[in-house]
Amino acid sequence: MGSRKRISNEKIQEANKSIAFAKLNNVPTSPRKMRLVADIIRGEEVQKALAILKFSKQHASDRLEKLLLSAIANWQAKNEDADVEEAGLFVKTITVDSARQLKRIRTAPQGRAHRIRKRSNHVTIVLGTKEDKVKAEDKK
């Protein structure tokens, strides 16, 4: 690896050390179904987002709730002396990307076959604090 790439990679790693995030790979749910739930909690405070996910009927909300709790735990590990309620954590960004597809065959009439695509996705949650929100609004 060249020195220029190494230096930029080190900058990215330093920036990621201050960010609390959690990532879930290869979730066997279609990305569209997961995005419907993710759009509901984007930008919400952490406690409100947990309540929304807990009482949501969608199957994807269970996995997102667990992922959000993991992101909170990651934030607490980096900020041991800080309190979650006082920090004012909120869901800064949440992205749902498509992952691998399992391709299966279903029989069809007259000797034909139809392809079934069993989709999966990757989910990433990044948490922010009140201070981050204020800084973002000041830049605008």
C-alpha positions as a Markdown table, in Angstrom:
| # | Residue | x | y | z |
|---|---|---|---|---|
| 1 | Met | 0.0 | 0.0 | 0.0 |
| 2 | Gly | 1.3 | 3.4 | -0.9 |
| 3 | Ser | 2.0 | 6.1 | 1.7 |
| 4 | Arg | -0.8 | 8.3 | 0.4 |
| 5 | Lys | -3.4 | 5.6 | 0.7 |
| 6 | Arg | -2.0 | 4.6 | 4.1 |
| 7 | Ile | -2.3 | 8.2 | 5.4 |
| 8 | Ser | -5.9 | 8.6 | 4.2 |
| 9 | Asn | -6.8 | 5.2 | 5.6 |
| 10 | Glu | -5.4 | 6.2 | 9.0 |
| 11 | Lys | -7.5 | 9.4 | 8.9 |
| 12 | Ile | -10.6 | 7.4 | 8.2 |
| 13 | Gln | -9.8 | 5.0 | 11.1 |
| 14 | Glu | -9.3 | 8.0 | 13.4 |
| 15 | Ala | -12.6 | 9.5 | 12.4 |
| 16 | Asn | -14.4 | 6.1 | 12.9 |
| 17 | Lys | -13.0 | 5.8 | 16.5 |
| 18 | Ser | -15.2 | 8.8 | 17.6 |
| 19 | Ile | -18.3 | 7.4 | 15.9 |
| 20 | Ala | -20.5 | 4.8 | 17.6 |
| 21 | Phe | -22.0 | 2.4 | 15.1 |
| 22 | Ala | -23.2 | -1.1 | 14.7 |
| 23 | Lys | -23.4 | -3.3 | 11.6 |
| 24 | Leu | -25.4 | -6.4 | 10.8 |
| 25 | Asn | -24.5 | -8.4 | 7.7 |
| 26 | Asn | -26.5 | -10.9 | 5.6 |
| 27 | Val | -29.9 | -10.5 | 7.2 |
| 28 | Pro | -32.3 | -12.9 | 5.5 |
| 29 | Thr | -34.9 | -10.2 | 4.9 |
| 30 | Ser | -35.5 | -8.3 | 1.6 |
| 31 | Pro | -33.9 | -4.8 | 1.7 |
| 32 | Arg | -37.2 | -3.2 | 0.8 |
| 33 | Lys | -38.9 | -4.7 | 3.9 |
| 34 | Met | -36.0 | -3.6 | 6.1 |
| 35 | Arg | -36.0 | -0.1 | 4.7 |
| 36 | Leu | -39.6 | 0.4 | 5.5 |
| 37 | Val | -38.8 | -0.1 | 9.2 |
| 38 | Ala | -35.5 | 1.8 | 9.0 |
| 39 | Asp | -37.2 | 4.9 | 7.6 |
| 40 | Ile | -39.4 | 5.1 | 10.6 |
| 41 | Ile | -36.6 | 5.4 | 13.1 |
| 42 | Arg | -34.2 | 7.5 | 11.1 |
| 43 | Gly | -33.5 | 10.8 | 13.0 |
| 44 | Glu | -35.4 | 9.7 | 16.1 |
| 45 | Glu | -34.0 | 9.8 | 19.6 |
| 46 | Val | -32.7 | 6.4 | 20.8 |
| 47 | Gln | -35.4 | 5.8 | 23.5 |
| 48 | Lys | -38.2 | 6.7 | 21.1 |
| 49 | Ala | -36.7 | 4.5 | 18.4 |
| 50 | Leu | -36.5 | 1.5 | 20.8 |
| 51 | Ala | -40.1 | 2.0 | 21.7 |
| 52 | Ile | -41.2 | 2.2 | 18.0 |
| 53 | Leu | -39.3 | -1.0 | 17.2 |
| 54 | Lys | -40.5 | -2.9 | 20.3 |
| 55 | Phe | -44.2 | -2.3 | 19.4 |
| 56 | Ser | -43.8 | -2.6 | 15.6 |
| 57 | Lys | -45.4 | -5.7 | 14.0 |
| 58 | Gln | -42.9 | -6.0 | 11.2 |
| 59 | His | -40.5 | -9.0 | 11.4 |
| 60 | Ala | -37.6 | -6.7 | 10.5 |
| 61 | Ser | -38.1 | -4.6 | 13.7 |
| 62 | Asp | -36.9 | -7.3 | 16.0 |
| 63 | Arg | -33.5 | -7.4 | 14.3 |
| 64 | Leu | -33.2 | -3.6 | 14.1 |
| 65 | Glu | -34.0 | -3.3 | 17.8 |
| 66 | Lys | -31.2 | -5.7 | 18.6 |
| 67 | Leu | -28.8 | -3.8 | 16.3 |
| 68 | Leu | -29.8 | -0.5 | 17.9 |
| 69 | Leu | -29.1 | -1.9 | 21.4 |
| 70 | Ser | -25.7 | -3.0 | 20.1 |
| 71 | Ala | -24.9 | 0.5 | 18.8 |
| 72 | Ile | -25.9 | 1.9 | 22.2 |
| 73 | Ala | -23.5 | -0.6 | 23.9 |
| 74 | Asn | -20.7 | 0.4 | 21.5 |
| 75 | Trp | -21.3 | 4.1 | 22.4 |
| 76 | Gln | -21.2 | 3.3 | 26.1 |
| 77 | Ala | -17.9 | 1.4 | 25.6 |
| 78 | Lys | -16.3 | 4.5 | 24.0 |
| 79 | Asn | -17.8 | 6.9 | 26.5 |
| 80 | Glu | -17.7 | 5.1 | 29.8 |
| 81 | Asp | -18.3 | 8.1 | 32.0 |
| 82 | Ala | -21.2 | 9.6 | 30.0 |
| 83 | Asp | -24.9 | 8.7 | 30.5 |
| 84 | Val | -27.1 | 7.7 | 27.6 |
| 85 | Glu | -30.1 | 10.0 | 28.6 |
| 86 | Glu | -27.9 | 13.0 | 29.2 |
| 87 | Ala | -26.0 | 12.6 | 25.9 |
| 88 | Gly | -29.2 | 12.8 | 23.9 |
| 89 | Leu | -28.4 | 10.0 | 21.5 |
| 90 | Phe | -30.3 | 9.8 | 18.2 |
| 91 | Val | -30.1 | 7.7 | 15.1 |
| 92 | Lys | -27.9 | 9.8 | 12.9 |
| 93 | Thr | -27.8 | 7.5 | 9.8 |
| 94 | Ile | -29.2 | 4.1 | 9.1 |
| 95 | Thr | -28.4 | 2.4 | 5.8 |
| 96 | Val | -29.8 | -0.7 | 4.3 |
| 97 | Asp | -27.8 | -2.2 | 1.4 |
| 98 | Ser | -28.6 | -5.3 | -0.6 |
| 99 | Ala | -26.5 | -8.3 | 0.0 |
| 100 | Arg | -26.2 | -11.7 | -1.6 |
| 101 | Gln | -29.1 | -13.4 | -3.2 |
| 102 | Leu | -29.9 | -17.1 | -3.0 |
| 103 | Lys | -31.2 | -18.2 | -6.4 |
| 104 | Arg | -33.7 | -21.1 | -6.2 |
| 105 | Ile | -35.8 | -22.9 | -8.8 |
| 106 | Arg | -39.6 | -23.4 | -8.5 |
| 107 | Thr | -41.4 | -25.8 | -10.8 |
| 108 | Ala | -43.9 | -24.3 | -13.2 |
| 109 | Pro | -46.5 | -25.8 | -15.6 |
| 110 | Gln | -45.6 | -27.6 | -18.8 |
| 111 | Gly | -42.1 | -28.5 | -17.7 |
| 112 | Arg | -40.8 | -25.0 | -17.2 |
| 113 | Ala | -39.1 | -23.5 | -14.2 |
| 114 | His | -39.3 | -20.1 | -12.5 |
| 115 | Arg | -36.4 | -18.5 | -10.7 |
| 116 | Ile | -36.9 | -17.4 | -7.1 |
| 117 | Arg | -34.5 | -14.8 | -5.6 |
| 118 | Lys | -34.2 | -15.0 | -1.8 |
| 119 | Arg | -32.8 | -11.6 | -1.0 |
| 120 | Ser | -30.8 | -10.5 | 2.1 |
| 121 | Asn | -29.3 | -7.2 | 3.2 |
| 122 | His | -26.7 | -5.4 | 5.3 |
| 123 | Val | -27.8 | -2.8 | 7.9 |
| 124 | Thr | -25.5 | -0.1 | 9.4 |
| 125 | Ile | -26.6 | 2.2 | 12.2 |
| 126 | Val | -24.6 | 5.3 | 13.2 |
| 127 | Leu | -25.5 | 7.2 | 16.4 |
| 128 | Gly | -25.1 | 10.9 | 17.1 |
| 129 | Thr | -25.4 | 13.1 | 20.1 |
| 130 | Lys | -27.1 | 16.5 | 20.6 |
| 131 | Glu | -23.7 | 18.2 | 20.1 |
| 132 | Asp | -23.4 | 16.6 | 16.6 |
| 133 | Lys | -26.9 | 17.8 | 15.8 |
| 134 | Val | -26.1 | 21.3 | 16.8 |
| 135 | Lys | -22.9 | 21.4 | 14.8 |
| 136 | Ala | -24.7 | 20.1 | 11.7 |
| 137 | Glu | -27.4 | 22.8 | 12.0 |
| 138 | Asp | -24.7 | 25.5 | 12.5 |
| 139 | Lys | -23.0 | 24.5 | 9.2 |
| 140 | Lys | -26.2 | 25.0 | 7.3 |
